[in-house]
């Protein structure tokens, strides 16, 4: 009965967990079959508890979006993707190296192999138990859940390694078990100790790669976004403020204002409270932002809707996204 409680807690903490929960549920049906779940009897009462716990969200979603799934599905429209499924293409392109490093790649592939081998044994042993291990269905369940996490999240949103940590963990667990079984009980302790030692060494190497390869990009970007954010925050002078940008985490944090994307603002602009200082930010080489004509139309529409005047200024930065144009809408 604790599973529904944990699932509800995860859901209300972050709606994005729906993809993982869906993958786990589908994997359970695939590995064990619907009859095995029906046979659980009273344990299925947990499903009723799960549905009851979702009622507040479903009611709120209907009020806000007109659909019980409106709030969950709206997340896909905010994804930074070029087409449906480009997240899955991304995961296939970086799997498994960029998800777990060199050693993790080997272990994760071993986990996939173990799950596939277990599935073949189950299918081959349908007429009897010959060759089928007691925990084969568990291996199939974990392996299928890992694969479905990649598929579900890869189709629903853009690709981000942090989205699929659950899949990485599941394949790593399966891989470690597979390695131990391959070398035999007599040598498994020594081999796994060696793998653990190598993992510690590769962590040091990965740290250097991240520090000198991955981090310079965001650091250079900060020389554009942080400067603009601080100027916007200073101009607000403690008033309620809203920043509209393709870089909402950075500009929101450093400006002290609320921050939304342009797609979100187009839907919410009629509901922005009066007295809010709204800054539309467009970088010279920015992402997820309108062109000059689109920015002018958006500013003109905002002025028409709420009787606002606008102030346009440029903020020169030496960062990779270049100079920023900031259109500030203020109440007359």
mmCIF file of C-alpha atoms in Angstrom:
data_model
loop_
_atom_site.group_PDB
_atom_site.id
_atom_site.type_symbol
_atom_site.label_atom_id
_atom_site.label_comp_id
_atom_site.label_asym_id
_atom_site.label_seq_id
_atom_site.Cartn_x
_atom_site.Cartn_y
_atom_site.Cartn_z
ATOM 1 C CA UNK A 1 0.000 0.000 0.000
ATOM 2 C CA UNK A 2 3.021 2.256 0.292
ATOM 3 C CA UNK A 3 3.607 2.281 -3.482
ATOM 4 C CA UNK A 4 0.615 4.538 -4.340
ATOM 5 C CA UNK A 5 1.667 6.969 -1.623
ATOM 6 C CA UNK A 6 5.211 7.150 -3.009
ATOM 7 C CA UNK A 7 3.896 7.527 -6.565
ATOM 8 C CA UNK A 8 1.539 10.346 -5.563
ATOM 9 C CA UNK A 9 4.277 12.136 -3.654
ATOM 10 C CA UNK A 10 6.565 11.941 -6.694
ATOM 11 C CA UNK A 11 3.784 13.116 -9.007
ATOM 12 C CA UNK A 12 2.844 16.180 -6.984
ATOM 13 C CA UNK A 13 6.516 17.051 -6.534
ATOM 14 C CA UNK A 14 7.133 17.006 -10.300
ATOM 15 C CA UNK A 15 4.589 16.188 -13.008
ATOM 16 C CA UNK A 16 7.398 15.029 -15.290
ATOM 17 C CA UNK A 17 7.587 11.812 -13.283
ATOM 18 C CA UNK A 18 4.500 10.658 -15.201
ATOM 19 C CA UNK A 19 6.770 9.385 -17.976
ATOM 20 C CA UNK A 20 8.708 7.184 -15.570
ATOM 21 C CA UNK A 21 5.565 5.916 -13.849
ATOM 22 C CA UNK A 22 3.996 5.084 -17.208
ATOM 23 C CA UNK A 23 7.123 3.209 -18.285
ATOM 24 C CA UNK A 24 7.195 1.206 -15.049
ATOM 25 C CA UNK A 25 3.489 0.341 -15.331
ATOM 26 C CA UNK A 26 3.751 -0.804 -18.946
ATOM 27 C CA UNK A 27 6.885 -2.820 -18.158
ATOM 28 C CA UNK A 28 5.070 -4.578 -15.297
ATOM 29 C CA UNK A 29 2.199 -5.567 -17.602
ATOM 30 C CA UNK A 30 4.651 -6.799 -20.232
ATOM 31 C CA UNK A 31 6.855 -8.785 -17.865
ATOM 32 C CA UNK A 32 4.192 -10.369 -15.666
ATOM 33 C CA UNK A 33 1.037 -10.160 -17.764
ATOM 34 C CA UNK A 34 -2.365 -8.745 -16.747
ATOM 35 C CA UNK A 35 -3.475 -12.017 -15.153
ATOM 36 C CA UNK A 36 -0.674 -11.848 -12.586
ATOM 37 C CA UNK A 37 -1.857 -8.411 -11.510
ATOM 38 C CA UNK A 38 -5.521 -9.409 -11.335
ATOM 39 C CA UNK A 39 -4.491 -12.315 -9.125
ATOM 40 C CA UNK A 40 -3.075 -9.861 -6.575
ATOM 41 C CA UNK A 41 -6.625 -9.271 -5.357
ATOM 42 C CA UNK A 42 -6.603 -7.011 -2.354
ATOM 43 C CA UNK A 43 -3.260 -5.439 -3.300
ATOM 44 C CA UNK A 44 -5.027 -3.859 -6.263
ATOM 45 C CA UNK A 45 -6.808 -1.649 -3.733
ATOM 46 C CA UNK A 46 -3.661 0.444 -4.001
ATOM 47 C CA UNK A 47 -4.717 1.392 -7.504
ATOM 48 C CA UNK A 48 -7.951 2.807 -6.071
ATOM 49 C CA UNK A 49 -5.922 4.851 -3.579
ATOM 50 C CA UNK A 50 -3.773 6.148 -6.440
ATOM 51 C CA UNK A 51 -6.823 7.267 -8.431
ATOM 52 C CA UNK A 52 -8.363 8.970 -5.375
ATOM 53 C CA UNK A 53 -5.100 10.786 -4.745
ATOM 54 C CA UNK A 54 -5.091 12.121 -8.308
ATOM 55 C CA UNK A 55 -8.570 13.640 -8.027
ATOM 56 C CA UNK A 56 -7.397 17.067 -6.721
ATOM 57 C CA UNK A 57 -4.986 17.400 -9.636
ATOM 58 C CA UNK A 58 -7.545 16.281 -12.206
ATOM 59 C CA UNK A 59 -10.131 18.748 -10.908
ATOM 60 C CA UNK A 60 -7.604 21.581 -10.937
ATOM 61 C CA UNK A 61 -6.450 20.627 -14.448
ATOM 62 C CA UNK A 62 -10.040 20.740 -15.757
ATOM 63 C CA UNK A 63 -10.555 24.183 -14.232
ATOM 64 C CA UNK A 64 -7.306 25.536 -15.659
ATOM 65 C CA UNK A 65 -7.120 23.826 -19.038
ATOM 66 C CA UNK A 66 -10.488 22.213 -19.717
ATOM 67 C CA UNK A 67 -8.974 18.728 -19.738
ATOM 68 C CA UNK A 68 -7.974 16.300 -16.952
ATOM 69 C CA UNK A 69 -4.650 15.755 -18.730
ATOM 70 C CA UNK A 70 -4.208 19.359 -19.788
ATOM 71 C CA UNK A 71 -1.507 20.301 -17.289
ATOM 72 C CA UNK A 72 0.534 17.163 -17.866
ATOM 73 C CA UNK A 73 0.306 17.365 -21.653
ATOM 74 C CA UNK A 74 1.129 21.071 -21.658
ATOM 75 C CA UNK A 75 4.671 20.163 -20.627
ATOM 76 C CA UNK A 76 5.313 18.654 -24.051
ATOM 77 C CA UNK A 77 4.548 21.983 -25.707
ATOM 78 C CA UNK A 78 7.299 23.599 -23.615
ATOM 79 C CA UNK A 79 9.934 21.089 -24.707
ATOM 80 C CA UNK A 80 12.916 22.506 -26.592
ATOM 81 C CA UNK A 81 12.552 20.083 -29.469
ATOM 82 C CA UNK A 82 12.530 20.469 -33.228
ATOM 83 C CA UNK A 83 10.137 17.574 -33.900
ATOM 84 C CA UNK A 84 8.300 14.858 -32.013
ATOM 85 C CA UNK A 85 10.794 12.137 -31.196
ATOM 86 C CA UNK A 86 13.993 14.150 -31.428
ATOM 87 C CA UNK A 87 14.565 13.392 -27.741
ATOM 88 C CA UNK A 88 14.622 9.681 -28.561
ATOM 89 C CA UNK A 89 17.069 10.306 -31.412
ATOM 90 C CA UNK A 90 19.244 12.214 -28.960
ATOM 91 C CA UNK A 91 19.255 9.334 -26.464
ATOM 92 C CA UNK A 92 20.147 6.855 -29.188
ATOM 93 C CA UNK A 93 22.983 9.113 -30.318
ATOM 94 C CA UNK A 94 24.540 9.489 -26.862
ATOM 95 C CA UNK A 95 23.759 6.006 -25.499
ATOM 96 C CA UNK A 96 25.438 4.796 -23.491
ATOM 97 C CA UNK A 97 28.690 6.765 -23.294
ATOM 98 C CA UNK A 98 27.449 10.244 -22.349
ATOM 99 C CA UNK A 99 24.986 8.806 -19.886
ATOM 100 C CA UNK A 100 27.424 6.818 -17.773
ATOM 101 C CA UNK A 101 30.958 7.171 -19.138
ATOM 102 C CA UNK A 102 33.228 4.449 -20.551
ATOM 103 C CA UNK A 103 32.885 1.897 -17.779
ATOM 104 C CA UNK A 104 29.196 2.634 -17.306
ATOM 105 C CA UNK A 105 28.691 2.038 -21.011
ATOM 106 C CA UNK A 106 30.016 -1.496 -20.705
ATOM 107 C CA UNK A 107 27.929 -2.227 -17.611
ATOM 108 C CA UNK A 108 24.735 -0.784 -19.119
ATOM 109 C CA UNK A 109 25.146 -2.808 -22.306
ATOM 110 C CA UNK A 110 25.639 -5.897 -20.132
ATOM 111 C CA UNK A 111 22.362 -5.015 -18.407
ATOM 112 C CA UNK A 112 20.544 -4.801 -21.736
ATOM 113 C CA UNK A 113 22.043 -8.112 -22.785
ATOM 114 C CA UNK A 114 20.930 -9.744 -19.498
ATOM 115 C CA UNK A 115 17.358 -8.487 -19.902
ATOM 116 C CA UNK A 116 17.248 -9.680 -23.518
ATOM 117 C CA UNK A 117 18.603 -13.102 -22.566
ATOM 118 C CA UNK A 118 15.989 -13.433 -19.812
ATOM 119 C CA UNK A 119 13.223 -12.548 -22.263
ATOM 120 C CA UNK A 120 14.432 -15.196 -24.704
ATOM 121 C CA UNK A 121 14.466 -17.811 -21.948
ATOM 122 C CA UNK A 122 10.919 -16.928 -20.890
ATOM 123 C CA UNK A 123 9.631 -17.139 -24.449
ATOM 124 C CA UNK A 124 11.492 -20.374 -25.056
ATOM 125 C CA UNK A 125 10.192 -21.920 -21.847
ATOM 126 C CA UNK A 126 6.497 -21.234 -22.306
ATOM 127 C CA UNK A 127 5.818 -24.927 -22.606
ATOM 128 C CA UNK A 128 7.840 -25.730 -19.492
ATOM 129 C CA UNK A 129 10.344 -24.413 -16.980
ATOM 130 C CA UNK A 130 13.492 -25.797 -18.629
ATOM 131 C CA UNK A 131 16.179 -23.084 -18.813
ATOM 132 C CA UNK A 132 14.015 -20.404 -17.164
ATOM 133 C CA UNK A 133 15.502 -18.808 -14.056
ATOM 134 C CA UNK A 134 13.396 -17.789 -11.088
ATOM 135 C CA UNK A 135 14.237 -14.104 -11.453
ATOM 136 C CA UNK A 136 13.986 -13.846 -15.245
ATOM 137 C CA UNK A 137 10.715 -11.938 -15.118
ATOM 138 C CA UNK A 138 12.268 -9.454 -12.725
ATOM 139 C CA UNK A 139 15.128 -8.900 -15.174
ATOM 140 C CA UNK A 140 12.679 -8.428 -18.025
ATOM 141 C CA UNK A 141 10.659 -6.004 -15.911
ATOM 142 C CA UNK A 142 13.670 -3.853 -15.007
ATOM 143 C CA UNK A 143 15.133 -3.935 -18.512
ATOM 144 C CA UNK A 144 11.818 -3.142 -20.183
ATOM 145 C CA UNK A 145 11.181 -0.290 -17.746
ATOM 146 C CA UNK A 146 14.595 1.185 -18.595
ATOM 147 C CA UNK A 147 14.002 0.973 -22.342
ATOM 148 C CA UNK A 148 10.489 2.427 -22.048
ATOM 149 C CA UNK A 149 11.789 5.376 -20.022
ATOM 150 C CA UNK A 150 13.987 6.270 -22.997
ATOM 151 C CA UNK A 151 11.109 5.793 -25.445
ATOM 152 C CA UNK A 152 8.334 7.545 -23.495
ATOM 153 C CA UNK A 153 10.420 10.554 -22.473
ATOM 154 C CA UNK A 154 12.205 10.661 -25.822
ATOM 155 C CA UNK A 155 8.870 11.013 -27.631
ATOM 156 C CA UNK A 156 7.142 13.256 -25.071
ATOM 157 C CA UNK A 157 9.879 15.839 -24.553
ATOM 158 C CA UNK A 158 13.355 16.943 -25.579
ATOM 159 C CA UNK A 159 16.416 14.895 -24.735
ATOM 160 C CA UNK A 160 18.229 15.608 -21.480
ATOM 161 C CA UNK A 161 20.515 13.073 -19.733
ATOM 162 C CA UNK A 162 19.059 14.055 -16.341
ATOM 163 C CA UNK A 163 15.591 12.937 -17.478
ATOM 164 C CA UNK A 164 16.679 9.300 -17.822
ATOM 165 C CA UNK A 165 18.707 8.708 -14.662
ATOM 166 C CA UNK A 166 16.196 6.053 -13.612
ATOM 167 C CA UNK A 167 16.912 4.070 -16.783
ATOM 168 C CA UNK A 168 20.668 4.427 -16.220
ATOM 169 C CA UNK A 169 20.349 3.093 -12.665
ATOM 170 C CA UNK A 170 18.180 0.136 -13.725
ATOM 171 C CA UNK A 171 20.532 -0.917 -16.518
ATOM 172 C CA UNK A 172 23.539 -0.487 -14.235
ATOM 173 C CA UNK A 173 21.997 -2.754 -11.578
ATOM 174 C CA UNK A 174 21.205 -5.385 -14.206
ATOM 175 C CA UNK A 175 24.681 -5.030 -15.689
ATOM 176 C CA UNK A 176 26.492 -5.492 -12.393
ATOM 177 C CA UNK A 177 24.497 -8.655 -11.723
ATOM 178 C CA UNK A 178 25.214 -9.927 -15.231
ATOM 179 C CA UNK A 179 28.964 -9.331 -14.862
ATOM 180 C CA UNK A 180 29.005 -11.163 -11.528
ATOM 181 C CA UNK A 181 27.210 -14.155 -13.037
ATOM 182 C CA UNK A 182 29.442 -14.259 -16.105
ATOM 183 C CA UNK A 183 32.671 -14.536 -14.082
ATOM 184 C CA UNK A 184 31.211 -17.056 -11.634
ATOM 185 C CA UNK A 185 30.722 -17.064 -7.873
ATOM 186 C CA UNK A 186 34.383 -17.734 -7.103
ATOM 187 C CA UNK A 187 35.669 -14.626 -8.868
ATOM 188 C CA UNK A 188 32.658 -12.322 -8.672
ATOM 189 C CA UNK A 189 33.779 -10.523 -5.493
ATOM 190 C CA UNK A 190 37.210 -9.693 -6.941
ATOM 191 C CA UNK A 191 35.792 -8.629 -10.321
ATOM 192 C CA UNK A 192 33.120 -6.395 -8.793
ATOM 193 C CA UNK A 193 35.722 -4.837 -6.487
ATOM 194 C CA UNK A 194 37.828 -4.068 -9.545
ATOM 195 C CA UNK A 195 34.819 -2.575 -11.312
ATOM 196 C CA UNK A 196 34.110 -0.394 -8.262
ATOM 197 C CA UNK A 197 37.740 0.780 -8.182
ATOM 198 C CA UNK A 198 37.662 1.597 -11.887
ATOM 199 C CA UNK A 199 34.400 3.457 -11.372
ATOM 200 C CA UNK A 200 36.100 5.634 -8.752
ATOM 201 C CA UNK A 201 38.942 6.395 -11.159
ATOM 202 C CA UNK A 202 36.630 7.203 -14.051
ATOM 203 C CA UNK A 203 34.678 9.597 -11.832
ATOM 204 C CA UNK A 204 37.844 11.662 -11.502
ATOM 205 C CA UNK A 205 38.276 11.646 -15.274
ATOM 206 C CA UNK A 206 34.642 12.538 -15.843
ATOM 207 C CA UNK A 207 34.975 15.440 -13.413
ATOM 208 C CA UNK A 208 37.787 16.871 -15.531
ATOM 209 C CA UNK A 209 35.780 16.423 -18.731
ATOM 210 C CA UNK A 210 32.789 18.204 -17.218
ATOM 211 C CA UNK A 211 34.913 20.984 -15.719
ATOM 212 C CA UNK A 212 36.909 21.698 -18.872
ATOM 213 C CA UNK A 213 34.554 20.500 -21.598
ATOM 214 C CA UNK A 214 30.922 20.875 -20.535
ATOM 215 C CA UNK A 215 31.017 23.809 -18.111
ATOM 216 C CA UNK A 216 32.714 26.476 -20.279
ATOM 217 C CA UNK A 217 29.597 26.679 -22.471
ATOM 218 C CA UNK A 218 27.176 27.633 -19.673
ATOM 219 C CA UNK A 219 29.852 29.850 -18.133
ATOM 220 C CA UNK A 220 30.255 31.808 -21.365
ATOM 221 C CA UNK A 221 26.471 32.064 -21.677
ATOM 222 C CA UNK A 222 26.325 33.605 -18.211
ATOM 223 C CA UNK A 223 28.361 36.557 -19.459
ATOM 224 C CA UNK A 224 25.277 37.447 -21.524
ATOM 225 C CA UNK A 225 22.348 36.333 -19.402
ATOM 226 C CA UNK A 226 23.559 37.421 -15.966
ATOM 227 C CA UNK A 227 24.395 40.956 -17.107
ATOM 228 C CA UNK A 228 20.966 41.415 -18.697
ATOM 229 C CA UNK A 229 19.152 39.859 -15.746
ATOM 230 C CA UNK A 230 20.825 42.137 -13.234
ATOM 231 C CA UNK A 231 19.989 45.242 -15.250
ATOM 232 C CA UNK A 232 16.350 44.164 -15.447
ATOM 233 C CA UNK A 233 16.269 43.473 -11.709
ATOM 234 C CA UNK A 234 17.807 46.865 -10.937
ATOM 235 C CA UNK A 235 15.264 48.627 -13.176
ATOM 236 C CA UNK A 236 12.378 46.884 -11.384
ATOM 237 C CA UNK A 237 13.412 48.506 -8.097
ATOM 238 C CA UNK A 238 11.475 46.008 -6.025
ATOM 239 C CA UNK A 239 8.284 46.165 -8.105
ATOM 240 C CA UNK A 240 6.572 42.946 -9.240
ATOM 241 C CA UNK A 241 8.297 41.961 -12.461
ATOM 242 C CA UNK A 242 8.106 39.332 -15.173
ATOM 243 C CA UNK A 243 10.817 38.404 -17.694
ATOM 244 C CA UNK A 244 9.868 36.772 -20.999
ATOM 245 C CA UNK A 245 12.837 34.988 -22.554
ATOM 246 C CA UNK A 246 14.264 31.782 -23.974
ATOM 247 C CA UNK A 247 16.623 31.645 -20.974
ATOM 248 C CA UNK A 248 14.077 31.778 -18.175
ATOM 249 C CA UNK A 249 16.038 29.895 -15.460
ATOM 250 C CA UNK A 250 19.056 32.202 -15.647
ATOM 251 C CA UNK A 251 17.201 35.485 -16.136
ATOM 252 C CA UNK A 252 14.604 34.651 -13.519
ATOM 253 C CA UNK A 253 17.172 33.734 -10.879
ATOM 254 C CA UNK A 254 19.562 36.644 -11.344
ATOM 255 C CA UNK A 255 16.901 39.306 -11.886
ATOM 256 C CA UNK A 256 14.734 38.256 -8.958
ATOM 257 C CA UNK A 257 11.689 38.370 -11.273
ATOM 258 C CA UNK A 258 9.278 35.679 -12.361
ATOM 259 C CA UNK A 259 10.312 34.285 -15.748
ATOM 260 C CA UNK A 260 8.394 32.523 -18.531
ATOM 261 C CA UNK A 261 9.000 31.464 -22.112
ATOM 262 C CA UNK A 262 7.444 33.287 -25.042
ATOM 263 C CA UNK A 263 5.046 30.394 -25.595
ATOM 264 C CA UNK A 264 3.874 30.639 -21.981
ATOM 265 C CA UNK A 265 3.528 34.416 -22.148
ATOM 266 C CA UNK A 266 1.335 34.305 -25.241
ATOM 267 C CA UNK A 267 -1.128 32.199 -23.293
ATOM 268 C CA UNK A 268 -0.993 34.119 -20.038
ATOM 269 C CA UNK A 269 -0.417 37.782 -20.976
ATOM 270 C CA UNK A 270 -4.065 38.776 -20.434
ATOM 271 C CA UNK A 271 -3.781 37.464 -16.870
ATOM 272 C CA UNK A 272 -0.610 39.333 -15.868
ATOM 273 C CA UNK A 273 -1.519 41.439 -12.805
ATOM 274 C CA UNK A 274 -1.605 45.189 -13.210
ATOM 275 C CA UNK A 275 1.490 46.905 -11.911
ATOM 276 C CA UNK A 276 3.796 44.115 -13.123
ATOM 277 C CA UNK A 277 6.864 45.292 -15.004
ATOM 278 C CA UNK A 278 7.098 43.015 -18.064
ATOM 279 C CA UNK A 279 10.422 42.727 -19.919
ATOM 280 C CA UNK A 280 10.527 40.982 -23.298
ATOM 281 C CA UNK A 281 14.142 39.919 -23.902
ATOM 282 C CA UNK A 282 15.534 38.973 -27.324
ATOM 283 C CA UNK A 283 19.199 38.145 -27.797
ATOM 284 C CA UNK A 284 21.065 38.688 -31.042
ATOM 285 C CA UNK A 285 21.741 34.957 -31.385
ATOM 286 C CA UNK A 286 19.279 33.614 -28.850
ATOM 287 C CA UNK A 287 17.019 30.574 -28.856
ATOM 288 C CA UNK A 288 13.260 30.071 -28.583
ATOM 289 C CA UNK A 289 12.432 33.721 -29.252
ATOM 290 C CA UNK A 290 10.543 35.719 -31.893
ATOM 291 C CA UNK A 291 12.301 37.649 -34.639
ATOM 292 C CA UNK A 292 12.256 41.453 -34.692
ATOM 293 C CA UNK A 293 8.866 41.579 -36.419
ATOM 294 C CA UNK A 294 7.382 39.031 -34.037
ATOM 295 C CA UNK A 295 8.688 40.947 -31.037
ATOM 296 C CA UNK A 296 7.110 44.154 -32.323
ATOM 297 C CA UNK A 297 3.761 42.416 -32.874
ATOM 298 C CA UNK A 298 3.859 40.951 -29.370
ATOM 299 C CA UNK A 299 4.701 44.312 -27.799
ATOM 300 C CA UNK A 300 2.029 46.089 -29.854
ATOM 301 C CA UNK A 301 -0.560 43.500 -28.843
ATOM 302 C CA UNK A 302 0.371 43.852 -25.175
ATOM 303 C CA UNK A 303 0.032 47.622 -25.349
ATOM 304 C CA UNK A 304 -3.370 47.271 -27.001
ATOM 305 C CA UNK A 305 -4.622 44.715 -24.472
ATOM 306 C CA UNK A 306 -3.677 46.556 -21.305
ATOM 307 C CA UNK A 307 -2.995 50.157 -22.207
ATOM 308 C CA UNK A 308 0.722 49.895 -21.637
ATOM 309 C CA UNK A 309 3.551 51.989 -23.012
ATOM 310 C CA UNK A 310 6.841 50.386 -23.912
ATOM 311 C CA UNK A 311 10.476 51.283 -23.514
ATOM 312 C CA UNK A 312 13.052 49.665 -25.825
ATOM 313 C CA UNK A 313 16.716 49.478 -24.943
ATOM 314 C CA UNK A 314 19.737 47.417 -25.915
ATOM 315 C CA UNK A 315 22.214 45.848 -23.536
ATOM 316 C CA UNK A 316 25.590 45.052 -25.088
ATOM 317 C CA UNK A 317 27.210 41.830 -23.864
ATOM 318 C CA UNK A 318 30.321 39.934 -24.924
ATOM 319 C CA UNK A 319 28.681 36.538 -24.392
ATOM 320 C CA UNK A 320 27.952 33.962 -27.111
ATOM 321 C CA UNK A 321 24.320 35.068 -27.657
ATOM 322 C CA UNK A 322 25.312 38.677 -28.225
ATOM 323 C CA UNK A 323 23.513 41.945 -27.608
ATOM 324 C CA UNK A 324 20.086 41.883 -25.947
ATOM 325 C CA UNK A 325 17.066 43.928 -26.941
ATOM 326 C CA UNK A 326 14.756 44.500 -23.976
ATOM 327 C CA UNK A 327 11.218 45.764 -24.469
ATOM 328 C CA UNK A 328 9.808 46.865 -21.119
ATOM 329 C CA UNK A 329 6.054 47.297 -20.792
ATOM 330 C CA UNK A 330 4.904 49.673 -18.068
ATOM 331 C CA UNK A 331 1.470 50.858 -16.985
ATOM 332 C CA UNK A 332 0.430 54.309 -18.193
#
